[in-house]
PDB file of C-alpha atoms in Angstrom:
ATOM      1  CA  PRO A   1       3.919  14.755  -2.087  1.00 79.00           C
ATOM      2  CA  GLN A   2       2.491  14.027  -5.107  1.00 79.00           C
ATOM      3  CA  ASN A   3       3.029  10.901  -7.482  1.00 82.00           C
ATOM      4  CA  LEU A   4       4.314  11.747 -11.036  1.00 79.00           C
ATOM      5  CA  LEU A   5       0.470  11.273 -12.244  1.00 79.00           C
ATOM      6  CA  GLY A   6      -0.764  14.218  -9.878  1.00 79.00           C
ATOM      7  CA  GLY A   7      -2.212  12.266  -7.138  1.00 82.00           C
ATOM      8  CA  PRO A   8      -0.988  12.719  -3.182  1.00 87.00           C
ATOM      9  CA  TRP A   9       0.599  10.697  -0.953  1.00 90.00           C
ATOM     10  CA  GLN A  10      -0.848   9.952   2.186  1.00 93.00           C
ATOM     11  CA  ILE A  11      -0.412   7.781   5.575  1.00 95.00           C
ATOM     12  CA  GLN A  12      -3.437   6.704   7.492  1.00 94.00           C
ATOM     13  CA  SER A  13      -3.878   4.413  10.443  1.00 95.00           C
ATOM     14  CA  ASP A  14      -6.456   3.531  13.523  1.00 93.00           C
ATOM     15  CA  ASN A  15      -6.502   5.980  16.235  1.00 84.00           C
ATOM     16  CA  GLY A  16      -4.308   3.676  18.373  1.00 75.00           C
ATOM     17  CA  SER A  17      -6.991   1.905  20.661  1.00 89.00           C
ATOM     18  CA  LEU A  18      -5.104  -1.061  19.652  1.00 93.00           C
ATOM     19  CA  GLY A  19      -2.038  -0.091  20.231  1.00 94.00           C
ATOM     20  CA  THR A  20      -0.950   1.118  16.489  1.00 95.00           C
ATOM     21  CA  LEU A  21       1.561   3.720  16.287  1.00 95.00           C
ATOM     22  CA  VAL A  22       3.090   5.262  12.865  1.00 96.00           C
ATOM     23  CA  LYS A  23       6.292   6.943  13.968  1.00 95.00           C
ATOM     24  CA  ASN A  24       6.763   9.097  10.965  1.00 90.00           C
ATOM     25  CA  LYS A  25       2.789   9.998   9.840  1.00 90.00           C
ATOM     26  CA  ASP A  26       3.561  13.418   8.777  1.00 88.00           C
ATOM     27  CA  GLN A  27       7.345  12.875   7.276  1.00 92.00           C
ATOM     28  CA  PHE A  28       7.434   9.709   5.601  1.00 95.00           C
ATOM     29  CA  LEU A  29       9.656  10.668   2.767  1.00 93.00           C
ATOM     30  CA  VAL A  30      13.032  10.083   3.355  1.00 94.00           C
ATOM     31  CA  LYS A  31      16.497  10.058   1.998  1.00 95.00           C
ATOM     32  CA  ASP A  32      17.866   7.418   0.531  1.00 93.00           C
ATOM     33  CA  GLY A  33      15.776   5.513  -1.854  1.00 95.00           C
ATOM     34  CA  ALA A  34      16.492   2.515  -4.449  1.00 96.00           C
ATOM     35  CA  ASN A  35      18.983   2.508  -6.754  1.00 95.00           C
ATOM     36  CA  GLY A  36      20.421   5.869  -5.876  1.00 94.00           C
ATOM     37  CA  SER A  37      17.058   7.886  -5.561  1.00 93.00           C
ATOM     38  CA  LYS A  38      17.168  10.929  -3.349  1.00 94.00           C
ATOM     39  CA  PHE A  39      13.822   9.598  -1.544  1.00 94.00           C
ATOM     40  CA  CYS A  40      11.478   7.082  -0.963  1.00 95.00           C
ATOM     41  CA  ALA A  41       8.492   6.864   1.247  1.00 96.00           C
ATOM     42  CA  ARG A  42       8.686   5.010   4.382  1.00 97.00           C
ATOM     43  CA  ILE A  43       6.347   3.602   6.925  1.00 97.00           C
ATOM     44  CA  PHE A  44       7.178   2.322  10.091  1.00 97.00           C
ATOM     45  CA  GLY A  45       6.091   1.901  13.761  1.00 97.00           C
ATOM     46  CA  HIS A  46       3.849  -0.553  15.890  1.00 97.00           C
ATOM     47  CA  PHE A  47       0.929  -2.532  14.394  1.00 97.00           C
ATOM     48  CA  GLY A  48      -1.932  -2.886  16.976  1.00 96.00           C
ATOM     49  CA  LYS A  49      -3.715  -6.010  18.304  1.00 96.00           C
ATOM     50  CA  MET A  50      -6.030  -7.872  15.956  1.00 94.00           C
ATOM     51  CA  ALA A  51      -9.350  -7.556  17.055  1.00 94.00           C
ATOM     52  CA  ALA A  52     -12.067  -5.544  16.359  1.00 91.00           C
ATOM     53  CA  PRO A  53     -12.451  -2.384  15.488  1.00 91.00           C
ATOM     54  CA  TRP A  54      -9.433  -3.912  13.633  1.00 92.00           C
ATOM     55  CA  PRO A  55      -5.981  -1.926  13.225  1.00 95.00           C
ATOM     56  CA  TYR A  56      -4.639  -0.472   9.860  1.00 96.00           C
ATOM     57  CA  ALA A  57      -1.674   1.448   8.888  1.00 97.00           C
ATOM     58  CA  THR A  58      -1.611   2.284   5.151  1.00 97.00           C
ATOM     59  CA  LEU A  59       0.483   4.128   2.735  1.00 96.00           C
ATOM     60  CA  TYR A  60      -1.455   5.291  -0.279  1.00 94.00           C
ATOM     61  CA  THR A  61      -1.791   7.516  -3.269  1.00 91.00           C
ATOM     62  CA  SER A  62      -4.780   8.345  -5.392  1.00 87.00           C
ATOM     63  CA  LEU A  63      -3.633   8.156  -8.657  1.00 79.00           C
ATOM     64  CA  ALA A  64      -4.799  11.233 -10.439  1.00 75.00           C
ATOM     65  CA  ASN A  65      -5.604  13.979  -8.739  1.00 68.00           C
ATOM     66  CA  GLU A  66      -9.349  13.677  -7.392  1.00 69.00           C
ATOM     67  CA  GLU A  67     -10.429  11.120 -10.100  1.00 79.00           C
ATOM     68  CA  PRO A  68     -10.306   7.634 -10.140  1.00 91.00           C
ATOM     69  CA  MET A  69      -7.792   6.195 -13.150  1.00 91.00           C
ATOM     70  CA  ASP A  70      -8.600   3.366 -15.557  1.00 93.00           C
ATOM     71  CA  MET A  71      -5.815   0.980 -14.932  1.00 94.00           C
ATOM     72  CA  SER A  72      -7.551  -1.804 -16.874  1.00 95.00           C
ATOM     73  CA  GLU A  73      -4.589  -1.709 -19.855  1.00 96.00           C
ATOM     74  CA  PHE A  74      -2.055  -2.583 -17.107  1.00 97.00           C
ATOM     75  CA  LYS A  75      -0.740  -5.734 -16.275  1.00 98.00           C
ATOM     76  CA  ALA A  76       1.302  -5.666 -13.431  1.00 98.00           C
ATOM     77  CA  ILE A  77       2.746  -3.265 -10.646  1.00 97.00           C
ATOM     78  CA  GLU A  78       6.331  -2.781  -9.814  1.00 97.00           C
ATOM     79  CA  LEU A  79       8.045  -1.706  -7.188  1.00 97.00           C
ATOM     80  CA  TRP A  80      11.427  -1.366  -5.087  1.00 98.00           C
ATOM     81  CA  ALA A  81      10.836  -2.407  -1.525  1.00 98.00           C
ATOM     82  CA  LYS A  82      13.072  -2.670   1.609  1.00 98.00           C
ATOM     83  CA  GLY A  83      11.996  -3.252   5.091  1.00 98.00           C
ATOM     84  CA  ASP A  84      12.082  -5.958   8.258  1.00 98.00           C
ATOM     85  CA  GLY A  85      11.418  -8.940   6.225  1.00 98.00           C
ATOM     86  CA  LYS A  86       7.797  -9.284   7.163  1.00 98.00           C
ATOM     87  CA  ASN A  87       4.777  -9.579   4.650  1.00 98.00           C
ATOM     88  CA  TYR A  88       3.221  -6.587   3.367  1.00 98.00           C
ATOM     89  CA  ASP A  89      -0.153  -5.862   1.094  1.00 98.00           C
ATOM     90  CA  VAL A  90      -0.307  -3.852  -1.913  1.00 98.00           C
ATOM     91  CA  MET A  91      -3.597  -3.220  -2.279  1.00 98.00           C
ATOM     92  CA  VAL A  92      -5.806  -2.023  -5.380  1.00 97.00           C
ATOM     93  CA  TYR A  93      -8.978   0.111  -4.708  1.00 95.00           C
ATOM     94  CA  PRO A  94     -11.420   0.092  -7.342  1.00 95.00           C
ATOM     95  CA  SER A  95     -14.830   2.440  -7.329  1.00 94.00           C
ATOM     96  CA  GLN A  96     -16.839  -0.858  -6.743  1.00 95.00           C
ATOM     97  CA  VAL A  97     -15.299  -1.718  -3.561  1.00 96.00           C
ATOM     98  CA  THR A  98     -17.222  -0.274  -0.947  1.00 95.00           C
ATOM     99  CA  ASP A  99     -16.333  -2.191   2.702  1.00 95.00           C
ATOM    100  CA  TYR A 100     -12.426  -1.721   2.424  1.00 94.00           C
ATOM    101  CA  ALA A 101     -12.304  -5.640   1.111  1.00 97.00           C
ATOM    102  CA  HIS A 102      -9.745  -4.230  -1.245  1.00 96.00           C
ATOM    103  CA  PHE A 103      -7.867  -6.504  -4.379  1.00 98.00           C
ATOM    104  CA  ARG A 104      -4.676  -7.168  -2.608  1.00 98.00           C
ATOM    105  CA  HIS A 105      -1.339  -9.321  -2.873  1.00 98.00           C
ATOM    106  CA  ALA A 106       1.263 -10.007  -0.184  1.00 98.00           C
ATOM    107  CA  PHE A 107       4.943  -9.558  -0.826  1.00 98.00           C
ATOM    108  CA  ILE A 108       7.955  -9.629   1.740  1.00 97.00           C
ATOM    109  CA  ALA A 109       9.797  -6.634   2.398  1.00 97.00           C
ATOM    110  CA  PRO A 110      13.696  -7.610   2.171  1.00 97.00           C
ATOM    111  CA  LYS A 111      16.357  -6.336   4.425  1.00 97.00           C
ATOM    112  CA  ALA A 112      18.112  -4.714   1.564  1.00 97.00           C
ATOM    113  CA  TRP A 113      16.295  -2.923  -1.810  1.00 98.00           C
ATOM    114  CA  ALA A 114      14.923  -5.354  -4.131  1.00 98.00           C
ATOM    115  CA  LYS A 115      12.426  -4.934  -6.949  1.00 98.00           C
ATOM    116  CA  VAL A 116       8.937  -6.371  -6.695  1.00 98.00           C
ATOM    117  CA  HIS A 117       6.774  -7.584  -9.289  1.00 98.00           C
ATOM    118  CA  ILE A 118       3.160  -8.189  -8.785  1.00 98.00           C
ATOM    119  CA  ASP A 119       0.563  -9.188 -11.695  1.00 98.00           C
ATOM    120  CA  LEU A 120      -2.658  -7.541 -11.400  1.00 98.00           C
ATOM    121  CA  ALA A 121      -4.461 -10.822 -12.093  1.00 97.00           C
ATOM    122  CA  THR A 122      -3.431 -12.283  -8.952  1.00 97.00           C
ATOM    123  CA  LEU A 123      -4.820  -9.947  -6.515  1.00 98.00           C
ATOM    124  CA  TYR A 124      -7.810 -11.247  -4.561  1.00 98.00           C
ATOM    125  CA  GLN A 125     -10.325 -10.020  -2.153  1.00 98.00           C
ATOM    126  CA  PRO A 126     -10.250 -10.879   1.532  1.00 96.00           C
ATOM    127  CA  ASP A 127     -13.114 -13.828   2.463  1.00 95.00           C
ATOM    128  CA  TRP A 128     -14.822 -11.306   4.866  1.00 94.00           C
ATOM    129  CA  GLY A 129     -15.737  -8.748   2.345  1.00 95.00           C
ATOM    130  CA  ALA A 130     -18.276  -8.600  -0.611  1.00 96.00           C
ATOM    131  CA  LYS A 131     -16.902  -9.473  -3.503  1.00 97.00           C
ATOM    132  CA  VAL A 132     -17.239  -8.008  -6.801  1.00 97.00           C
ATOM    133  CA  VAL A 133     -15.688  -7.970 -10.390  1.00 95.00           C
ATOM    134  CA  GLN A 134     -12.282  -7.724 -10.363  1.00 96.00           C
ATOM    135  CA  ASP A 135     -12.086  -4.387 -12.942  1.00 96.00           C
ATOM    136  CA  TYR A 136      -9.265  -1.829 -12.828  1.00 96.00           C
ATOM    137  CA  SER A 137     -11.375   0.646 -14.884  1.00 95.00           C
ATOM    138  CA  SER A 138     -12.023   3.137 -12.030  1.00 95.00           C
ATOM    139  CA  VAL A 139      -9.136   2.952  -9.320  1.00 95.00           C
ATOM    140  CA  LYS A 140      -9.127   5.170  -6.777  1.00 93.00           C
ATOM    141  CA  GLU A 141      -5.858   4.604  -4.822  1.00 94.00           C
ATOM    142  CA  ILE A 142      -3.293   2.130  -4.397  1.00 96.00           C
ATOM    143  CA  GLN A 143      -1.861   1.056  -0.961  1.00 97.00           C
ATOM    144  CA  PHE A 144       0.954  -0.439   1.140  1.00 98.00           C
ATOM    145  CA  ALA A 145       0.125  -1.979   4.437  1.00 98.00           C
ATOM    146  CA  PRO A 146       1.281  -4.543   6.876  1.00 98.00           C
ATOM    147  CA  SER A 147       0.035  -7.940   6.476  1.00 97.00           C
ATOM    148  CA  ALA A 148      -1.167 -10.430   8.471  1.00 93.00           C
ATOM    149  CA  MET A 149       0.700  -8.755  11.408  1.00 97.00           C
ATOM    150  CA  ASN A 150      -0.500  -8.710  15.327  1.00 97.00           C
ATOM    151  CA  ASP A 151       0.690  -6.465  17.818  1.00 97.00           C
ATOM    152  CA  GLU A 152       3.745  -6.260  16.425  1.00 97.00           C
ATOM    153  CA  ASP A 153       6.526  -3.875  15.035  1.00 98.00           C
ATOM    154  CA  PHE A 154       6.678  -3.319  11.033  1.00 98.00           C
ATOM    155  CA  ASP A 155       9.424  -0.861   8.530  1.00 98.00           C
ATOM    156  CA  LEU A 156       8.353  -0.552   5.217  1.00 98.00           C
ATOM    157  CA  SER A 157      10.373   1.334   2.514  1.00 97.00           C
ATOM    158  CA  ILE A 158       8.982   1.804  -1.139  1.00 97.00           C
ATOM    159  CA  ASP A 159      10.539   3.606  -4.288  1.00 96.00           C
ATOM    160  CA  ASP A 160       9.984   3.716  -7.761  1.00 94.00           C
ATOM    161  CA  ILE A 161       6.299   2.574  -8.270  1.00 94.00           C
ATOM    162  CA  THR A 162       5.627   1.716 -11.784  1.00 93.00           C
ATOM    163  CA  LEU A 163       2.632   0.480 -13.829  1.00 94.00           C
ATOM    164  CA  VAL A 164       3.399  -2.058 -16.325  1.00 97.00           C
ATOM    165  CA  LYS A 165       1.417  -2.704 -19.730  1.00 96.00           C
TER     166      LYS A 165
END
């Protein structure tokens, strides 16, 4: 599956040694999206124990087919989300980040479809990563992942992601 800019959608997770299990890794496009949309993306399963080598489960898209995209003219990301009432991160992965410390902002996935607005200026890097300039002129991916979870189930559906000028 591809986004409207030509980039592919994918799911990636750790190898499960810490208990992570994505239940629909190969069939994450499901029926009944937001506002009558025919389909949405859904990632669900169990997030592993928060210990080295660190669990992860992420739904992500490259913004353009094979090339980083200049997002510097955009001010926000909007999307429709639904889930389990837990926290999830939207992460922007610019080329200058080389240690997975992507710029991120947490949001709650409500039980019913709701619009989520995230100003790009509010994204931050985690304390454990090397700090780089917040420059979105060469973005490789936008990612969605469980946030601050430890050995627990997760369920997130997203639809209609928009970059806002």
